[in-house]
Amino acid sequence: MVAKNKFLHYLGLPFHYFRLICFWVGFAVITMIGVTTFLIFLFFHNLPDVKHTTFNELKTIAQKEIQNRYENKKLRHRWVSIQNINRDLIYTLVMAEDADYFKHRGIDHDAIINALFENVKADEIKYGASTISQQVAKNLYLSNERSLVRKIKEYFITRDLEKYLSKNEILEIYLNMAEFGPDIYGVAAAAKTYFNTTPKKVHAAQGAFIALMLPSPRKYHYTLFQNRNFTPSLKRKYRRILRDMRFKEYISPAQFRRYLNYPIFASHKK
């Protein structure tokens, strides 16, 4: 009888341990689900409330951010409405940075795929794929940190910007926040620095030159503006911007030919 009871005892041990394992595995899974759900909740809870933020409030956020970025704290940023920016300047910057801006809804998936292939070929993160809307999302709310979490945040903020703002409103924020050189933020400062004029008077040739400062404004301010080193790659980009402008019929063939030979260094302020 005793032997029989021992046999039943040992026979039941595997089932006992199996139940314990099931319990702890289930507990771990439920805990992981709970923690994941809580983290997802915190992630979305901490995203900016673009839906209930007016355009004027976004402008205030943008200007505060720019004031914080100035190295010379005595400088004051000047905001320019999109109505007071020459169409040629607007489209040269769009052609340079995000040619399909008016077609996509914030994320250019084709550009992401192309950038991925280029990065694989170069074996480094050399090419980005940020649209103008993504740059606005980053400039308004995010840091320059390169991480997956930041890119995910950028995606959702961009989605909301595209949903609750017009294309022109997003573009106006971009044109006023973009960096064009050391302490040169926005098209008003860029037009004044490089051509001693206003954004209203900047034509396509001047706009293409200003666009050359992107996406490395401090580097190209020094190379192109201060040292007047108009490298072959920069010349190709300059021609490409003007060619795209002609193709889109933003400028005429006659303007295109004239602007190709525009005396940039003779006309801008040094």
PDB file of C-alpha atoms in Angstrom:
ATOM      1  CA  MET A   1       0.000   0.000   0.000  1.00  0.00           C
ATOM      2  CA  VAL A   2       2.826   2.355   0.936  1.00  0.00           C
ATOM      3  CA  ALA A   3       4.639   1.532  -2.304  1.00  0.00           C
ATOM      4  CA  LYS A   4       1.472   2.235  -4.245  1.00  0.00           C
ATOM      5  CA  ASN A   5       1.079   5.646  -2.592  1.00  0.00           C
ATOM      6  CA  LYS A   6       4.713   6.516  -3.364  1.00  0.00           C
ATOM      7  CA  PHE A   7       4.170   5.500  -6.968  1.00  0.00           C
ATOM      8  CA  LEU A   8       1.104   7.744  -7.259  1.00  0.00           C
ATOM      9  CA  HIS A   9       3.023  10.547  -5.571  1.00  0.00           C
ATOM     10  CA  TYR A  10       5.896  10.380  -8.044  1.00  0.00           C
ATOM     11  CA  LEU A  11       3.442   9.979 -10.900  1.00  0.00           C
ATOM     12  CA  GLY A  12       1.726  13.216  -9.904  1.00  0.00           C
ATOM     13  CA  LEU A  13       4.919  15.251  -9.631  1.00  0.00           C
ATOM     14  CA  PRO A  14       5.238  16.034 -13.379  1.00  0.00           C
ATOM     15  CA  PHE A  15       1.660  17.305 -13.457  1.00  0.00           C
ATOM     16  CA  HIS A  16       2.352  19.392 -10.373  1.00  0.00           C
ATOM     17  CA  TYR A  17       5.424  21.000 -11.961  1.00  0.00           C
ATOM     18  CA  PHE A  18       3.578  21.418 -15.242  1.00  0.00           C
ATOM     19  CA  ARG A  19       0.841  23.364 -13.449  1.00  0.00           C
ATOM     20  CA  LEU A  20       3.481  25.519 -11.720  1.00  0.00           C
ATOM     21  CA  ILE A  21       5.207  26.238 -15.027  1.00  0.00           C
ATOM     22  CA  CYS A  22       1.885  27.135 -16.654  1.00  0.00           C
ATOM     23  CA  PHE A  23       1.078  29.447 -13.767  1.00  0.00           C
ATOM     24  CA  TRP A  24       4.385  31.331 -13.878  1.00  0.00           C
ATOM     25  CA  VAL A  25       4.463  31.489 -17.672  1.00  0.00           C
ATOM     26  CA  GLY A  26       0.904  32.824 -17.661  1.00  0.00           C
ATOM     27  CA  PHE A  27       1.808  35.314 -14.951  1.00  0.00           C
ATOM     28  CA  ALA A  28       4.846  36.486 -16.937  1.00  0.00           C
ATOM     29  CA  VAL A  29       2.808  36.844 -20.143  1.00  0.00           C
ATOM     30  CA  ILE A  30       0.051  38.791 -18.396  1.00  0.00           C
ATOM     31  CA  THR A  31       2.656  41.027 -16.722  1.00  0.00           C
ATOM     32  CA  MET A  32       4.388  41.669 -20.048  1.00  0.00           C
ATOM     33  CA  ILE A  33       1.074  42.510 -21.702  1.00  0.00           C
ATOM     34  CA  GLY A  34       0.207  44.852 -18.837  1.00  0.00           C
ATOM     35  CA  VAL A  35       3.591  46.603 -18.924  1.00  0.00           C
ATOM     36  CA  THR A  36       3.493  46.884 -22.728  1.00  0.00           C
ATOM     37  CA  THR A  37      -0.031  48.310 -22.634  1.00  0.00           C
ATOM     38  CA  PHE A  38       1.025  50.830 -19.975  1.00  0.00           C
ATOM     39  CA  LEU A  39       4.097  51.888 -21.992  1.00  0.00           C
ATOM     40  CA  ILE A  40       2.001  52.291 -25.157  1.00  0.00           C
ATOM     41  CA  PHE A  41      -0.476  54.383 -23.176  1.00  0.00           C
ATOM     42  CA  LEU A  42       2.346  56.581 -21.853  1.00  0.00           C
ATOM     43  CA  PHE A  43       3.820  56.905 -25.353  1.00  0.00           C
ATOM     44  CA  PHE A  44       0.603  58.216 -26.891  1.00  0.00           C
ATOM     45  CA  HIS A  45      -0.313  60.217 -23.781  1.00  0.00           C
ATOM     46  CA  ASN A  46       3.002  62.119 -24.023  1.00  0.00           C
ATOM     47  CA  LEU A  47       2.622  62.978 -27.699  1.00  0.00           C
ATOM     48  CA  PRO A  48       1.767  66.654 -28.328  1.00  0.00           C
ATOM     49  CA  ASP A  49      -1.915  67.426 -28.757  1.00  0.00           C
ATOM     50  CA  VAL A  50      -1.758  68.816 -32.281  1.00  0.00           C
ATOM     51  CA  LYS A  51      -5.512  68.460 -32.729  1.00  0.00           C
ATOM     52  CA  HIS A  52      -6.260  71.080 -30.081  1.00  0.00           C
ATOM     53  CA  THR A  53      -3.323  73.375 -30.882  1.00  0.00           C
ATOM     54  CA  THR A  54      -4.103  76.331 -33.130  1.00  0.00           C
ATOM     55  CA  PHE A  55      -1.801  77.481 -35.906  1.00  0.00           C
ATOM     56  CA  ASN A  56      -0.970  80.652 -33.956  1.00  0.00           C
ATOM     57  CA  GLU A  57      -0.029  78.543 -30.937  1.00  0.00           C
ATOM     58  CA  LEU A  58       2.254  76.449 -33.148  1.00  0.00           C
ATOM     59  CA  LYS A  59       3.888  79.655 -34.381  1.00  0.00           C
ATOM     60  CA  THR A  60       4.546  80.641 -30.765  1.00  0.00           C
ATOM     61  CA  ILE A  61       6.074  77.214 -30.049  1.00  0.00           C
ATOM     62  CA  ALA A  62       8.239  77.549 -33.165  1.00  0.00           C
ATOM     63  CA  GLN A  63       9.539  80.994 -32.264  1.00  0.00           C
ATOM     64  CA  LYS A  64      10.349  79.963 -28.691  1.00  0.00           C
ATOM     65  CA  GLU A  65      12.269  76.983 -30.036  1.00  0.00           C
ATOM     66  CA  ILE A  66      14.235  79.192 -32.433  1.00  0.00           C
ATOM     67  CA  GLN A  67      15.069  81.706 -29.681  1.00  0.00           C
ATOM     68  CA  ASN A  68      16.442  78.822 -27.626  1.00  0.00           C
ATOM     69  CA  ARG A  69      18.666  77.745 -30.526  1.00  0.00           C
ATOM     70  CA  TYR A  70      20.306  81.117 -31.092  1.00  0.00           C
ATOM     71  CA  GLU A  71      23.927  81.230 -30.011  1.00  0.00           C
ATOM     72  CA  ASN A  72      23.711  85.015 -29.995  1.00  0.00           C
ATOM     73  CA  LYS A  73      20.871  85.509 -27.534  1.00  0.00           C
ATOM     74  CA  LYS A  74      20.444  89.139 -28.583  1.00  0.00           C
ATOM     75  CA  LEU A  75      19.024  88.071 -31.947  1.00  0.00           C
ATOM     76  CA  ARG A  76      15.274  88.127 -32.481  1.00  0.00           C
ATOM     77  CA  HIS A  77      13.551  85.937 -35.006  1.00  0.00           C
ATOM     78  CA  ARG A  78      11.242  87.538 -37.583  1.00  0.00           C
ATOM     79  CA  TRP A  79       8.267  85.502 -38.740  1.00  0.00           C
ATOM     80  CA  VAL A  80       7.099  85.913 -42.341  1.00  0.00           C
ATOM     81  CA  SER A  81       3.678  84.773 -43.528  1.00  0.00           C
ATOM     82  CA  ILE A  82       3.661  82.584 -46.610  1.00  0.00           C
ATOM     83  CA  GLN A  83       1.816  85.339 -48.502  1.00  0.00           C
ATOM     84  CA  ASN A  84       4.921  87.522 -48.110  1.00  0.00           C
ATOM     85  CA  ILE A  85       7.339  84.952 -49.522  1.00  0.00           C
ATOM     86  CA  ASN A  86       8.015  84.931 -53.242  1.00  0.00           C
ATOM     87  CA  ARG A  87       6.609  81.834 -54.932  1.00  0.00           C
ATOM     88  CA  ASP A  88       9.998  81.231 -56.583  1.00  0.00           C
ATOM     89  CA  LEU A  89      11.699  81.012 -53.183  1.00  0.00           C
ATOM     90  CA  ILE A  90       9.022  78.681 -51.852  1.00  0.00           C
ATOM     91  CA  TYR A  91       9.280  76.275 -54.765  1.00  0.00           C
ATOM     92  CA  THR A  92      13.082  76.230 -54.970  1.00  0.00           C
ATOM     93  CA  LEU A  93      13.155  75.062 -51.354  1.00  0.00           C
ATOM     94  CA  VAL A  94      10.391  72.525 -51.969  1.00  0.00           C
ATOM     95  CA  MET A  95      12.187  71.205 -55.080  1.00  0.00           C
ATOM     96  CA  ALA A  96      15.410  70.896 -53.097  1.00  0.00           C
ATOM     97  CA  GLU A  97      14.008  69.253 -49.986  1.00  0.00           C
ATOM     98  CA  ASP A  98      10.751  67.468 -50.823  1.00  0.00           C
ATOM     99  CA  ALA A  99       9.658  67.632 -54.459  1.00  0.00           C
ATOM    100  CA  ASP A 100       6.516  65.568 -53.806  1.00  0.00           C
ATOM    101  CA  TYR A 101       5.454  67.644 -50.797  1.00  0.00           C
ATOM    102  CA  PHE A 102       2.076  68.576 -52.261  1.00  0.00           C
ATOM    103  CA  LYS A 103       1.351  64.956 -53.273  1.00  0.00           C
ATOM    104  CA  HIS A 104       2.131  62.870 -50.182  1.00  0.00           C
ATOM    105  CA  ARG A 105       0.427  62.905 -46.796  1.00  0.00           C
ATOM    106  CA  GLY A 106       3.493  63.562 -44.688  1.00  0.00           C
ATOM    107  CA  ILE A 107       5.472  60.367 -45.247  1.00  0.00           C
ATOM    108  CA  ASP A 108       7.151  59.668 -48.579  1.00  0.00           C
ATOM    109  CA  HIS A 109       7.404  55.875 -48.609  1.00  0.00           C
ATOM    110  CA  ASP A 110       9.228  55.779 -51.964  1.00  0.00           C
ATOM    111  CA  ALA A 111      11.894  58.126 -50.604  1.00  0.00           C
ATOM    112  CA  ILE A 112      12.291  55.939 -47.507  1.00  0.00           C
ATOM    113  CA  ILE A 113      12.863  52.847 -49.666  1.00  0.00           C
ATOM    114  CA  ASN A 114      15.338  54.692 -51.907  1.00  0.00           C
ATOM    115  CA  ALA A 115      17.215  56.044 -48.887  1.00  0.00           C
ATOM    116  CA  LEU A 116      17.342  52.547 -47.379  1.00  0.00           C
ATOM    117  CA  PHE A 117      18.956  51.144 -50.532  1.00  0.00           C
ATOM    118  CA  GLU A 118      21.437  54.030 -50.692  1.00  0.00           C
ATOM    119  CA  ASN A 119      22.379  53.529 -47.035  1.00  0.00           C
ATOM    120  CA  VAL A 120      22.886  49.801 -47.604  1.00  0.00           C
ATOM    121  CA  LYS A 121      25.093  50.548 -50.622  1.00  0.00           C
ATOM    122  CA  ALA A 122      27.103  53.116 -48.665  1.00  0.00           C
ATOM    123  CA  ASP A 123      27.193  50.845 -45.579  1.00  0.00           C
ATOM    124  CA  GLU A 124      26.307  53.830 -43.397  1.00  0.00           C
ATOM    125  CA  ILE A 125      23.408  56.161 -42.610  1.00  0.00           C
ATOM    126  CA  LYS A 126      24.190  58.671 -45.327  1.00  0.00           C
ATOM    127  CA  TYR A 127      20.814  59.526 -46.841  1.00  0.00           C
ATOM    128  CA  GLY A 128      17.701  60.531 -44.936  1.00  0.00           C
ATOM    129  CA  ALA A 129      14.143  60.476 -46.152  1.00  0.00           C
ATOM    130  CA  SER A 130      12.493  63.167 -44.048  1.00  0.00           C
ATOM    131  CA  THR A 131       9.741  65.109 -45.742  1.00  0.00           C
ATOM    132  CA  ILE A 132       9.107  68.770 -45.004  1.00  0.00           C
ATOM    133  CA  SER A 133       6.253  67.710 -42.693  1.00  0.00           C
ATOM    134  CA  GLN A 134       8.568  65.371 -40.782  1.00  0.00           C
ATOM    135  CA  GLN A 135      11.137  68.139 -40.430  1.00  0.00           C
ATOM    136  CA  VAL A 136       8.455  70.417 -39.002  1.00  0.00           C
ATOM    137  CA  ALA A 137       7.432  67.705 -36.520  1.00  0.00           C
ATOM    138  CA  LYS A 138      11.053  67.295 -35.426  1.00  0.00           C
ATOM    139  CA  ASN A 139      11.784  71.019 -35.260  1.00  0.00           C
ATOM    140  CA  LEU A 140       8.683  71.743 -33.205  1.00  0.00           C
ATOM    141  CA  TYR A 141       8.734  68.903 -30.724  1.00  0.00           C
ATOM    142  CA  LEU A 142      11.735  66.569 -30.953  1.00  0.00           C
ATOM    143  CA  SER A 143      15.498  66.532 -30.523  1.00  0.00           C
ATOM    144  CA  ASN A 144      18.152  65.586 -33.073  1.00  0.00           C
ATOM    145  CA  GLU A 145      18.671  62.249 -31.352  1.00  0.00           C
ATOM    146  CA  ARG A 146      18.808  59.343 -33.783  1.00  0.00           C
ATOM    147  CA  SER A 147      16.716  56.552 -32.323  1.00  0.00           C
ATOM    148  CA  LEU A 148      13.820  54.315 -33.254  1.00  0.00           C
ATOM    149  CA  VAL A 149      11.595  55.824 -30.548  1.00  0.00           C
ATOM    150  CA  ARG A 150      12.186  59.348 -31.886  1.00  0.00           C
ATOM    151  CA  LYS A 151      11.362  58.257 -35.439  1.00  0.00           C
ATOM    152  CA  ILE A 152       8.140  56.614 -34.245  1.00  0.00           C
ATOM    153  CA  LYS A 153       7.169  59.805 -32.404  1.00  0.00           C
ATOM    154  CA  GLU A 154       8.018  61.787 -35.525  1.00  0.00           C
ATOM    155  CA  TYR A 155       5.722  59.555 -37.575  1.00  0.00           C
ATOM    156  CA  PHE A 156       2.681  60.098 -35.346  1.00  0.00           C
ATOM    157  CA  ILE A 157       3.282  63.846 -34.930  1.00  0.00           C
ATOM    158  CA  THR A 158       3.667  64.183 -38.701  1.00  0.00           C
ATOM    159  CA  ARG A 159       0.427  62.290 -39.226  1.00  0.00           C
ATOM    160  CA  ASP A 160      -1.387  64.718 -36.914  1.00  0.00           C
ATOM    161  CA  LEU A 161       0.165  67.799 -38.512  1.00  0.00           C
ATOM    162  CA  GLU A 162      -1.014  66.630 -41.924  1.00  0.00           C
ATOM    163  CA  LYS A 163      -4.446  65.839 -40.521  1.00  0.00           C
ATOM    164  CA  TYR A 164      -5.143  69.084 -38.676  1.00  0.00           C
ATOM    165  CA  LEU A 165      -3.128  71.690 -40.640  1.00  0.00           C
ATOM    166  CA  SER A 166      -3.175  72.725 -44.264  1.00  0.00           C
ATOM    167  CA  LYS A 167      -0.167  72.160 -46.501  1.00  0.00           C
ATOM    168  CA  ASN A 168       0.468  75.902 -46.600  1.00  0.00           C
ATOM    169  CA  GLU A 169       0.409  76.159 -42.801  1.00  0.00           C
ATOM    170  CA  ILE A 170       2.949  73.349 -42.440  1.00  0.00           C
ATOM    171  CA  LEU A 171       5.059  74.932 -45.166  1.00  0.00           C
ATOM    172  CA  GLU A 172       4.954  78.334 -43.485  1.00  0.00           C
ATOM    173  CA  ILE A 173       6.269  76.833 -40.255  1.00  0.00           C
ATOM    174  CA  TYR A 174       9.026  75.042 -42.172  1.00  0.00           C
ATOM    175  CA  LEU A 175      10.087  78.159 -44.075  1.00  0.00           C
ATOM    176  CA  ASN A 176      10.351  80.115 -40.823  1.00  0.00           C
ATOM    177  CA  MET A 177      12.143  77.417 -38.793  1.00  0.00           C
ATOM    178  CA  ALA A 178      14.618  75.992 -41.312  1.00  0.00           C
ATOM    179  CA  GLU A 179      18.283  76.684 -40.553  1.00  0.00           C
ATOM    180  CA  PHE A 180      20.295  78.249 -43.398  1.00  0.00           C
ATOM    181  CA  GLY A 181      23.547  78.867 -41.568  1.00  0.00           C
ATOM    182  CA  PRO A 182      24.899  79.735 -38.103  1.00  0.00           C
ATOM    183  CA  ASP A 183      22.165  81.704 -36.317  1.00  0.00           C
ATOM    184  CA  ILE A 184      20.291  82.039 -39.634  1.00  0.00           C
ATOM    185  CA  TYR A 185      16.793  80.667 -39.036  1.00  0.00           C
ATOM    186  CA  GLY A 186      13.987  81.181 -41.502  1.00  0.00           C
ATOM    187  CA  VAL A 187      13.763  82.664 -44.973  1.00  0.00           C
ATOM    188  CA  ALA A 188      13.704  86.254 -43.696  1.00  0.00           C
ATOM    189  CA  ALA A 189      17.153  85.858 -42.139  1.00  0.00           C
ATOM    190  CA  ALA A 190      18.423  83.894 -45.168  1.00  0.00           C
ATOM    191  CA  ALA A 191      17.267  86.528 -47.681  1.00  0.00           C
ATOM    192  CA  LYS A 192      18.799  89.300 -45.580  1.00  0.00           C
ATOM    193  CA  THR A 193      22.114  87.485 -44.997  1.00  0.00           C
ATOM    194  CA  TYR A 194      22.761  86.197 -48.493  1.00  0.00           C
ATOM    195  CA  PHE A 195      21.166  88.844 -50.719  1.00  0.00           C
ATOM    196  CA  ASN A 196      20.362  91.797 -48.444  1.00  0.00           C
ATOM    197  CA  THR A 197      16.725  91.630 -49.484  1.00  0.00           C
ATOM    198  CA  THR A 198      13.358  90.323 -48.289  1.00  0.00           C
ATOM    199  CA  PRO A 199      11.730  86.944 -48.989  1.00  0.00           C
ATOM    200  CA  LYS A 200       9.190  88.756 -51.178  1.00  0.00           C
ATOM    201  CA  LYS A 201      11.914  89.786 -53.624  1.00  0.00           C
ATOM    202  CA  VAL A 202      13.975  86.584 -53.826  1.00  0.00           C
ATOM    203  CA  HIS A 203      13.802  85.054 -57.316  1.00  0.00           C
ATOM    204  CA  ALA A 204      14.475  81.458 -58.407  1.00  0.00           C
ATOM    205  CA  ALA A 205      18.250  81.786 -58.911  1.00  0.00           C
ATOM    206  CA  GLN A 206      18.701  83.303 -55.455  1.00  0.00           C
ATOM    207  CA  GLY A 207      16.276  80.790 -53.987  1.00  0.00           C
ATOM    208  CA  ALA A 208      18.256  77.907 -55.514  1.00  0.00           C
ATOM    209  CA  PHE A 209      21.419  79.306 -53.919  1.00  0.00           C
ATOM    210  CA  ILE A 210      19.715  79.541 -50.519  1.00  0.00           C
ATOM    211  CA  ALA A 211      18.467  75.961 -50.967  1.00  0.00           C
ATOM    212  CA  LEU A 212      22.067  74.801 -51.402  1.00  0.00           C
ATOM    213  CA  MET A 213      22.591  75.477 -47.694  1.00  0.00           C
ATOM    214  CA  LEU A 214      20.372  72.495 -46.944  1.00  0.00           C
ATOM    215  CA  PRO A 215      20.695  69.963 -45.395  1.00  0.00           C
ATOM    216  CA  SER A 216      24.059  71.007 -43.828  1.00  0.00           C
ATOM    217  CA  PRO A 217      23.641  74.768 -43.354  1.00  0.00           C
ATOM    218  CA  ARG A 218      26.679  75.444 -41.198  1.00  0.00           C
ATOM    219  CA  LYS A 219      28.973  73.438 -43.472  1.00  0.00           C
ATOM    220  CA  TYR A 220      27.751  75.050 -46.688  1.00  0.00           C
ATOM    221  CA  HIS A 221      27.571  78.525 -45.185  1.00  0.00           C
ATOM    222  CA  TYR A 222      31.306  78.231 -44.606  1.00  0.00           C
ATOM    223  CA  THR A 223      32.129  76.400 -47.859  1.00  0.00           C
ATOM    224  CA  LEU A 224      29.855  78.155 -50.303  1.00  0.00           C
ATOM    225  CA  PHE A 225      29.134  81.579 -48.827  1.00  0.00           C
ATOM    226  CA  GLN A 226      32.275  82.481 -46.921  1.00  0.00           C
ATOM    227  CA  ASN A 227      34.842  80.691 -49.130  1.00  0.00           C
ATOM    228  CA  ARG A 228      32.862  80.845 -52.377  1.00  0.00           C
ATOM    229  CA  ASN A 229      33.764  77.252 -53.127  1.00  0.00           C
ATOM    230  CA  PHE A 230      31.073  76.366 -55.654  1.00  0.00           C
ATOM    231  CA  THR A 231      31.961  72.681 -55.947  1.00  0.00           C
ATOM    232  CA  PRO A 232      30.866  70.530 -58.928  1.00  0.00           C
ATOM    233  CA  SER A 233      28.341  68.669 -56.769  1.00  0.00           C
ATOM    234  CA  LEU A 234      26.790  71.952 -55.578  1.00  0.00           C
ATOM    235  CA  LYS A 235      26.651  73.232 -59.160  1.00  0.00           C
ATOM    236  CA  ARG A 236      24.842  70.065 -60.205  1.00  0.00           C
ATOM    237  CA  LYS A 237      22.336  70.502 -57.395  1.00  0.00           C
ATOM    238  CA  TYR A 238      21.833  74.162 -58.331  1.00  0.00           C
ATOM    239  CA  ARG A 239      21.109  73.196 -61.963  1.00  0.00           C
ATOM    240  CA  ARG A 240      18.860  70.348 -60.882  1.00  0.00           C
ATOM    241  CA  ILE A 241      16.702  72.657 -58.743  1.00  0.00           C
ATOM    242  CA  LEU A 242      16.303  75.125 -61.621  1.00  0.00           C
ATOM    243  CA  ARG A 243      15.646  72.271 -64.070  1.00  0.00           C
ATOM    244  CA  ASP A 244      12.893  70.938 -61.806  1.00  0.00           C
ATOM    245  CA  MET A 245      11.450  74.440 -61.575  1.00  0.00           C
ATOM    246  CA  ARG A 246      11.355  74.660 -65.372  1.00  0.00           C
ATOM    247  CA  PHE A 247       9.873  71.145 -65.688  1.00  0.00           C
ATOM    248  CA  LYS A 248       7.085  72.048 -63.245  1.00  0.00           C
ATOM    249  CA  GLU A 249       6.579  75.305 -65.186  1.00  0.00           C
ATOM    250  CA  TYR A 250       7.305  77.474 -62.164  1.00  0.00           C
ATOM    251  CA  ILE A 251       9.796  79.348 -64.357  1.00  0.00           C
ATOM    252  CA  SER A 252       9.908  79.798 -68.129  1.00  0.00           C
ATOM    253  CA  PRO A 253      12.594  78.327 -70.433  1.00  0.00           C
ATOM    254  CA  ALA A 254      14.001  81.847 -70.881  1.00  0.00           C
ATOM    255  CA  GLN A 255      14.226  82.339 -67.108  1.00  0.00           C
ATOM    256  CA  PHE A 256      15.853  78.924 -66.758  1.00  0.00           C
ATOM    257  CA  ARG A 257      18.608  79.825 -69.239  1.00  0.00           C
ATOM    258  CA  ARG A 258      19.138  83.221 -67.628  1.00  0.00           C
ATOM    259  CA  TYR A 259      19.251  81.844 -64.082  1.00  0.00           C
ATOM    260  CA  LEU A 260      21.780  79.153 -65.022  1.00  0.00           C
ATOM    261  CA  ASN A 261      24.269  81.961 -65.645  1.00  0.00           C
ATOM    262  CA  TYR A 262      23.096  84.229 -62.856  1.00  0.00           C
ATOM    263  CA  PRO A 263      26.087  85.973 -61.198  1.00  0.00           C
ATOM    264  CA  ILE A 264      25.465  84.641 -57.694  1.00  0.00           C
ATOM    265  CA  PHE A 265      28.695  85.858 -56.107  1.00  0.00           C
ATOM    266  CA  ALA A 266      28.466  89.234 -57.770  1.00  0.00           C
ATOM    267  CA  SER A 267      24.983  89.852 -56.407  1.00  0.00           C
ATOM    268  CA  HIS A 268      24.929  88.511 -52.884  1.00  0.00           C
ATOM    269  CA  LYS A 269      26.233  90.230 -49.830  1.00  0.00           C
ATOM    270  CA  LYS A 270      29.491  88.933 -48.399  1.00  0.00           C
TER     271      LYS A 270
END
